[in-house]
mmCIF file of C-alpha atoms in Angstrom:
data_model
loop_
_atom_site.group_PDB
_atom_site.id
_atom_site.type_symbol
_atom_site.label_atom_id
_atom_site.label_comp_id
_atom_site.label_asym_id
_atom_site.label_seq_id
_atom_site.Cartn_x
_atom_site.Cartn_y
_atom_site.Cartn_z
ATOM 1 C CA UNK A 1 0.000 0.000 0.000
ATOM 2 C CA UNK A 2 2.873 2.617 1.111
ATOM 3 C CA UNK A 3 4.342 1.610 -2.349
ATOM 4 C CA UNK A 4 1.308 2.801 -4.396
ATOM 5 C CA UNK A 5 1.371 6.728 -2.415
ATOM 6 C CA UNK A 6 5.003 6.971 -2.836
ATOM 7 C CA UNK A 7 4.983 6.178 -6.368
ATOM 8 C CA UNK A 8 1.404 8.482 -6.675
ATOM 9 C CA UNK A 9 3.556 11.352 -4.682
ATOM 10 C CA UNK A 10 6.547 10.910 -7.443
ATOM 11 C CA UNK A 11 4.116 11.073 -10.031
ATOM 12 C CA UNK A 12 2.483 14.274 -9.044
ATOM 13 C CA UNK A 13 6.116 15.816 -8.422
ATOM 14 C CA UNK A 14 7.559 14.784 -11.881
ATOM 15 C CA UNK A 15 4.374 16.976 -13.413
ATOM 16 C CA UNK A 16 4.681 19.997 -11.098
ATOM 17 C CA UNK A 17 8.196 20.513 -11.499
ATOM 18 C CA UNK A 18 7.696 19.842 -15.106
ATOM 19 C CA UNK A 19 4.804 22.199 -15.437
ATOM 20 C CA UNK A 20 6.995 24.958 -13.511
ATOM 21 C CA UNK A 21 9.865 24.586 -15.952
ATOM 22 C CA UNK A 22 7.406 24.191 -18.943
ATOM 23 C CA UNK A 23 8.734 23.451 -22.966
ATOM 24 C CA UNK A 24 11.127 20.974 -23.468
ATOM 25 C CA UNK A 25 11.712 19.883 -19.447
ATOM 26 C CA UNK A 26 8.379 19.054 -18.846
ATOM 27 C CA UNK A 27 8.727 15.670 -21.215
ATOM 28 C CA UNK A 28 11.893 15.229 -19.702
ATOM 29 C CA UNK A 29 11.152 15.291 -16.252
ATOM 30 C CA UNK A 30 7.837 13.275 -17.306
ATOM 31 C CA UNK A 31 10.590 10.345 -18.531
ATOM 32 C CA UNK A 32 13.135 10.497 -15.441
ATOM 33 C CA UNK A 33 9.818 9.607 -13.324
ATOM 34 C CA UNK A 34 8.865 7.023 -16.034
ATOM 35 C CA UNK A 35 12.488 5.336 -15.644
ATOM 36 C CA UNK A 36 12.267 5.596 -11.692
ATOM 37 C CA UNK A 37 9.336 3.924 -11.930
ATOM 38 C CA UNK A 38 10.352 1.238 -14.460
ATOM 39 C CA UNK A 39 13.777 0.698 -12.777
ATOM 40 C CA UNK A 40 13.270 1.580 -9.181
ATOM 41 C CA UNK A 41 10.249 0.514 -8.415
ATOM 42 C CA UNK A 42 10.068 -1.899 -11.142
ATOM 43 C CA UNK A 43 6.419 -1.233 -12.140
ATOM 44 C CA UNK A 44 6.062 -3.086 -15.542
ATOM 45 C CA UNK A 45 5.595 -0.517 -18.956
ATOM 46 C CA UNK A 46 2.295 -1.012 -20.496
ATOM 47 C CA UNK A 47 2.471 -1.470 -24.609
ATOM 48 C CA UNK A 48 2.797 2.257 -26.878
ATOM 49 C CA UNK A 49 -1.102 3.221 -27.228
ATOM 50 C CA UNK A 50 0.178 3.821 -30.949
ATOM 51 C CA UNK A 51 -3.499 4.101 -32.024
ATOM 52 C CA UNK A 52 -3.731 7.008 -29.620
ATOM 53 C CA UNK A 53 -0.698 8.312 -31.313
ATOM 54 C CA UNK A 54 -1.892 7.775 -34.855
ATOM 55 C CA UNK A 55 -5.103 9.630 -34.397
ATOM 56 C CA UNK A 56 -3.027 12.362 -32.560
ATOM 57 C CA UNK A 57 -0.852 12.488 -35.547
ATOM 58 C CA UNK A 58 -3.325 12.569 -37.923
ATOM 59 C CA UNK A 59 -5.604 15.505 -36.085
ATOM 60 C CA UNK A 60 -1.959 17.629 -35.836
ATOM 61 C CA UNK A 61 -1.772 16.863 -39.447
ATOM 62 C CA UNK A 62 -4.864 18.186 -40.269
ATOM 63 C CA UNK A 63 -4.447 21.083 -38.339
ATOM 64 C CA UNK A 64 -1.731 21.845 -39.398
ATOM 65 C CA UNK A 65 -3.005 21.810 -42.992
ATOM 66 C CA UNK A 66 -5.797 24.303 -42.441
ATOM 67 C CA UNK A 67 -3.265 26.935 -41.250
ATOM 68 C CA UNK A 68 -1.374 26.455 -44.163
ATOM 69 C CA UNK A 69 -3.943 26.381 -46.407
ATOM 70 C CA UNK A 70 -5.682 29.756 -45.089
ATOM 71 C CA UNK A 71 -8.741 28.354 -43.341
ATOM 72 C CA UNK A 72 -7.498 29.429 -39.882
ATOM 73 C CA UNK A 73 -6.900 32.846 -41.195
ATOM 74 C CA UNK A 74 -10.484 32.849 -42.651
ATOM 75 C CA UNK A 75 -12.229 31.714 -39.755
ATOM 76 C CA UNK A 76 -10.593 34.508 -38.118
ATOM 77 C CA UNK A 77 -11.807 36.833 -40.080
ATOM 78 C CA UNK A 78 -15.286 35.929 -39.962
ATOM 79 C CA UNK A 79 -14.949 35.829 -36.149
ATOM 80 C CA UNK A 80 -13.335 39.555 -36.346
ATOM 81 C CA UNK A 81 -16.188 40.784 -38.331
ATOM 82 C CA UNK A 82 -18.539 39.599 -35.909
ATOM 83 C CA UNK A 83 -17.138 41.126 -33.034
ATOM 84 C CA UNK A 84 -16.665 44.421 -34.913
ATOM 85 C CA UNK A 85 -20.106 44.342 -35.774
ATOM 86 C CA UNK A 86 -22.035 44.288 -32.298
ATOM 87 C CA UNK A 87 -18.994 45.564 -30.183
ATOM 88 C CA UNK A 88 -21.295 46.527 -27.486
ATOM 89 C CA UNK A 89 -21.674 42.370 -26.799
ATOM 90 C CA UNK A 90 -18.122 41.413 -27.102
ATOM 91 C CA UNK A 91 -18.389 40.044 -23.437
ATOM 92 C CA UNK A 92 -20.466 37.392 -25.174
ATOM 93 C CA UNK A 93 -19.382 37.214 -28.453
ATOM 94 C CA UNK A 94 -15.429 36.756 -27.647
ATOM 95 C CA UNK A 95 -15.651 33.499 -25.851
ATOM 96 C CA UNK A 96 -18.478 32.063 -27.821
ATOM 97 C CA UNK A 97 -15.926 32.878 -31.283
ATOM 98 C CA UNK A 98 -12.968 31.521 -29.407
ATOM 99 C CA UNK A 99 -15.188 28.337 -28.686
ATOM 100 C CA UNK A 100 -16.034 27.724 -31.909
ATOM 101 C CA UNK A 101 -12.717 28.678 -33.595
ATOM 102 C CA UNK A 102 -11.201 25.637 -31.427
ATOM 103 C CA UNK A 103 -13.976 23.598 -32.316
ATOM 104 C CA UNK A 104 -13.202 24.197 -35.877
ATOM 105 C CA UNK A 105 -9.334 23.792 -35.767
ATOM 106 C CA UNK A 106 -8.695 21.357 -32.736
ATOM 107 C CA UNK A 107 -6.278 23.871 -30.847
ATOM 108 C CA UNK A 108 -6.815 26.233 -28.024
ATOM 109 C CA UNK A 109 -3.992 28.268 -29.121
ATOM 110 C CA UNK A 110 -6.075 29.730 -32.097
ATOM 111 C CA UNK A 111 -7.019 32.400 -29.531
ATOM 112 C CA UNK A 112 -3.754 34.327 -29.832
ATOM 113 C CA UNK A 113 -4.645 35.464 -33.031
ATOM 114 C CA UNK A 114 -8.329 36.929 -31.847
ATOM 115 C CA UNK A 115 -7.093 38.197 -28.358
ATOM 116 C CA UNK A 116 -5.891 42.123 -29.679
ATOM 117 C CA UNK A 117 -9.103 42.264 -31.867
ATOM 118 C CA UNK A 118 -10.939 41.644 -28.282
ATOM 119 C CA UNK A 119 -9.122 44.429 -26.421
ATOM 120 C CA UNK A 120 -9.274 47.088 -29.232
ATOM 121 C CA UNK A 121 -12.953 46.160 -29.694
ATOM 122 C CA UNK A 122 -13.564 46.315 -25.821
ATOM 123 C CA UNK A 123 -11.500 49.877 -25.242
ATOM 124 C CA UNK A 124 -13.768 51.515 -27.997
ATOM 125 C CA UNK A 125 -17.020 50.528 -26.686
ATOM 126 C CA UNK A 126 -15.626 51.153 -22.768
ATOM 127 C CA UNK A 127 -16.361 47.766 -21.449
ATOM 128 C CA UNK A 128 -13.112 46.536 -19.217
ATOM 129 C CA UNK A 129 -11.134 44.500 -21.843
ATOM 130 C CA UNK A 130 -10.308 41.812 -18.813
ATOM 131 C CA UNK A 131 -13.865 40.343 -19.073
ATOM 132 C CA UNK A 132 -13.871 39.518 -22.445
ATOM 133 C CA UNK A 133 -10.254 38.513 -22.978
ATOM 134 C CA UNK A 134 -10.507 36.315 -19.447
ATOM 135 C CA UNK A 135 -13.339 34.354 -20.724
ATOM 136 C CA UNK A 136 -11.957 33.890 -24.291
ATOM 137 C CA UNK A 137 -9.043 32.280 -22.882
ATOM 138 C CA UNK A 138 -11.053 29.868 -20.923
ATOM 139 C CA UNK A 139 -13.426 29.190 -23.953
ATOM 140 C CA UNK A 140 -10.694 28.464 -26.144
ATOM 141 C CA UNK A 141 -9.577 25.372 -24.074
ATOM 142 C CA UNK A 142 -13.227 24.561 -23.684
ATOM 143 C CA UNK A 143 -13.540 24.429 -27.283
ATOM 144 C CA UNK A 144 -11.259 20.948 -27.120
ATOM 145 C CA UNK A 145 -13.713 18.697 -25.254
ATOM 146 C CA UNK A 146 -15.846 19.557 -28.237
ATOM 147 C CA UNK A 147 -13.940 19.707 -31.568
ATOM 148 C CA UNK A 148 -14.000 16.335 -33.483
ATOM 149 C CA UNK A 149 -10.314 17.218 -34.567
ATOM 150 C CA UNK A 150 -8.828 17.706 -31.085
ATOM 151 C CA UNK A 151 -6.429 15.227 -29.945
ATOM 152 C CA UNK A 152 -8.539 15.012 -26.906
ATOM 153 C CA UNK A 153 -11.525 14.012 -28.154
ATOM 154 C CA UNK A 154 -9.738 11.331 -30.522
ATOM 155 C CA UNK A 155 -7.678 10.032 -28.042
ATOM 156 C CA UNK A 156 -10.853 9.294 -25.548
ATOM 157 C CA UNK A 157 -12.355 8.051 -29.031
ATOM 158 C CA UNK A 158 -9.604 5.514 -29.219
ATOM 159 C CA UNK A 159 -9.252 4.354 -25.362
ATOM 160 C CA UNK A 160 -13.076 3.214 -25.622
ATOM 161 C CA UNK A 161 -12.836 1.308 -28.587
ATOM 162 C CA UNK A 162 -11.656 -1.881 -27.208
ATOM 163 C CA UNK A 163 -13.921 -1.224 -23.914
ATOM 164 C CA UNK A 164 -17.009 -3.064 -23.281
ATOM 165 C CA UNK A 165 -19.218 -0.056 -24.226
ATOM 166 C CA UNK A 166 -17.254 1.978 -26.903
ATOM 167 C CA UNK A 167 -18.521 5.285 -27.389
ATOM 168 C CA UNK A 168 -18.984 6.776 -30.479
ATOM 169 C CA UNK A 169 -17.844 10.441 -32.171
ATOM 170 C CA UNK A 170 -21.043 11.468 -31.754
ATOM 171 C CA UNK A 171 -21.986 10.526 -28.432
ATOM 172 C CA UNK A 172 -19.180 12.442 -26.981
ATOM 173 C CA UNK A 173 -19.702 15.501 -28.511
ATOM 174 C CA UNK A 174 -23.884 14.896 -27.805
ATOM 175 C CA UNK A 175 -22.357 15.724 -24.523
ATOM 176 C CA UNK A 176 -19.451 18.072 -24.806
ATOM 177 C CA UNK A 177 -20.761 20.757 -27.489
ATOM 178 C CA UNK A 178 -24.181 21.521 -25.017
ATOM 179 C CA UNK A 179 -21.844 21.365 -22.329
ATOM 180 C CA UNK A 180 -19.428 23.796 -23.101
ATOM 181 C CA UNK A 181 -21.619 25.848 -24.879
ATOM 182 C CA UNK A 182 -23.828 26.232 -21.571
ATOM 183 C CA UNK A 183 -20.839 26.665 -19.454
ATOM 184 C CA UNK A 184 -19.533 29.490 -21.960
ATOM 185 C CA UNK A 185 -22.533 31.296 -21.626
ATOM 186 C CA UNK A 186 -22.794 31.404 -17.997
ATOM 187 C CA UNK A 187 -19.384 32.397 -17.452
ATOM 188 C CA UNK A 188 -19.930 35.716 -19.557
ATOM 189 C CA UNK A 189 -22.757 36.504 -17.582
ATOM 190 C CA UNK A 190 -20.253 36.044 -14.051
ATOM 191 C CA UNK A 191 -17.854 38.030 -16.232
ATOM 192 C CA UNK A 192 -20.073 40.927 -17.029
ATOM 193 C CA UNK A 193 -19.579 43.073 -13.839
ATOM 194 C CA UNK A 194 -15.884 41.725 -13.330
ATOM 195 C CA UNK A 195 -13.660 44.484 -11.930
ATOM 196 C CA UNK A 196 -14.837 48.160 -12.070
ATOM 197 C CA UNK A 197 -16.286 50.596 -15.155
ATOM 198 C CA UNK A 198 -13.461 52.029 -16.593
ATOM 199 C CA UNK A 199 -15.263 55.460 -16.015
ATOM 200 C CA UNK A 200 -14.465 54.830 -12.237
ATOM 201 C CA UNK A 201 -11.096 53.035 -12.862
ATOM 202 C CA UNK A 202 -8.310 55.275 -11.676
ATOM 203 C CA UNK A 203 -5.838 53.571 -13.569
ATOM 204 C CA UNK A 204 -7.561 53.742 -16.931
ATOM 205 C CA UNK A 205 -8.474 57.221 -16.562
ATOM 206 C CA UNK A 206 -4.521 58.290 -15.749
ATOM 207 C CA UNK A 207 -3.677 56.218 -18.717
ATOM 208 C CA UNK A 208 -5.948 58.648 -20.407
ATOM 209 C CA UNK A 209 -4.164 61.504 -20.013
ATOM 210 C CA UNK A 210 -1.454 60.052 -22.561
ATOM 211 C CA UNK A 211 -2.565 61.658 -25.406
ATOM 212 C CA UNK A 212 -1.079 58.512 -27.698
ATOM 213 C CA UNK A 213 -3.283 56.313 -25.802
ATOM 214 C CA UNK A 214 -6.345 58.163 -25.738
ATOM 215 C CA UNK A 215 -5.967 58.822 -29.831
ATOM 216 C CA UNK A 216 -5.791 55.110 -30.148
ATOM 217 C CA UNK A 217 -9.015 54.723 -28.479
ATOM 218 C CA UNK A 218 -10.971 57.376 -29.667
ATOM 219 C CA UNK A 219 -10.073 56.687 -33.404
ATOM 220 C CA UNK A 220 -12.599 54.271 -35.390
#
């Protein structure tokens, strides 16, 4: 029994530290605990889930494709429009785009490209740009529970095929698209009164007195 919490404990220490140092450390890290465990404690290696890593491979592949091809930089687009178009509900609109853009491309990090349309839109129509760009960043790794060409979703795909009761594509996302969708929603409503009006934020209104920064805003 002691055995199983002291190999739990070096588990959860090989991912913190790696998490802290982040990039290229955190796989190493991940495979110094995997050796200790294999050599110390000599826990026996299950077999390479290379169907997991196929379907991985061929979701980055495809992802990859659409960037390269110009769809990413399309759907962008659209989702710019949209926000430019009804500014005064970028609170709502900004996570719900970021949710579907991941849906669409399988990555979270398709935000990056959306998250200076969201402040410029937000400082024109004076809503504080931290609720809209706070709950776009959460939406965006929302949007992987329910994108059919996440590496998530596939990989969950592939673990219940040989199970008992293998779930299908669809069922999952029956589940994870109203899901996410719901939980989007409600967390722009929280976000709507987050921090003060920037009419009563002393900061904002001292960065307003830089004429640079207050030309940026005021022009269309």
């Amino acid at each position: 029994m002691w055995t199983f919490w002291i190999e739990f404990a070096l588990l959860l220490t090989a991912i913190l530290i790696g998490i802290r140092r982040g990039g290229v450390a955190l796989g190493m890290i991940g495979g110094l605990g995997v050796a200790v465990l294999a050599f110390v404690f000599r826990v026996a290696p299950a077999e390479p889930p290379i169907t997991v890593m196929l379907i991985i491979l061929a979701v980055v592949t495809a992802s990859a494709t659409l960037q390269v091809a110009g769809g990413l930089d399309f759907l962008v687009q659209q989702a710019e429009k949209v926000m430019r178009k009804h500014p005064q509900q970028i609170t709502f609109l900004a996570p719900m785009s970021t949710f579907l853009l991941t849906m669409c491309v399988g990555t979270g990090h398709a935000v990056y490209s959306l998250l200076p349309v969201i402040a410029d839109v937000s400082l024109k129509t004076k809503i504080r740009p931290e609720r809209p760009m706070a709950m776009a960043s959460v939406a965006s790794q929302m949007g992987i529970t329910a994108s059919p060409a996440a590496a998530a979703v596939t990989s969950l795909l592939a673990m219940t095929a040989h199970s008992s009761q293998p779930l299908t594509l669809w069922q999952i996302l029956m589940v994870t698209i109203p899901a996410g969708l719901i939980g989007v929603v409600a967390a722009a409503f929280w976000s709507l009164k987050r921090g003060a009006e920037l009419a009563q934020d002393p900061e904002y209104q001292a960065r307003l007195q830089d004429p640079e920064f207050r030309a940026s805003i005021e022009n269309p």
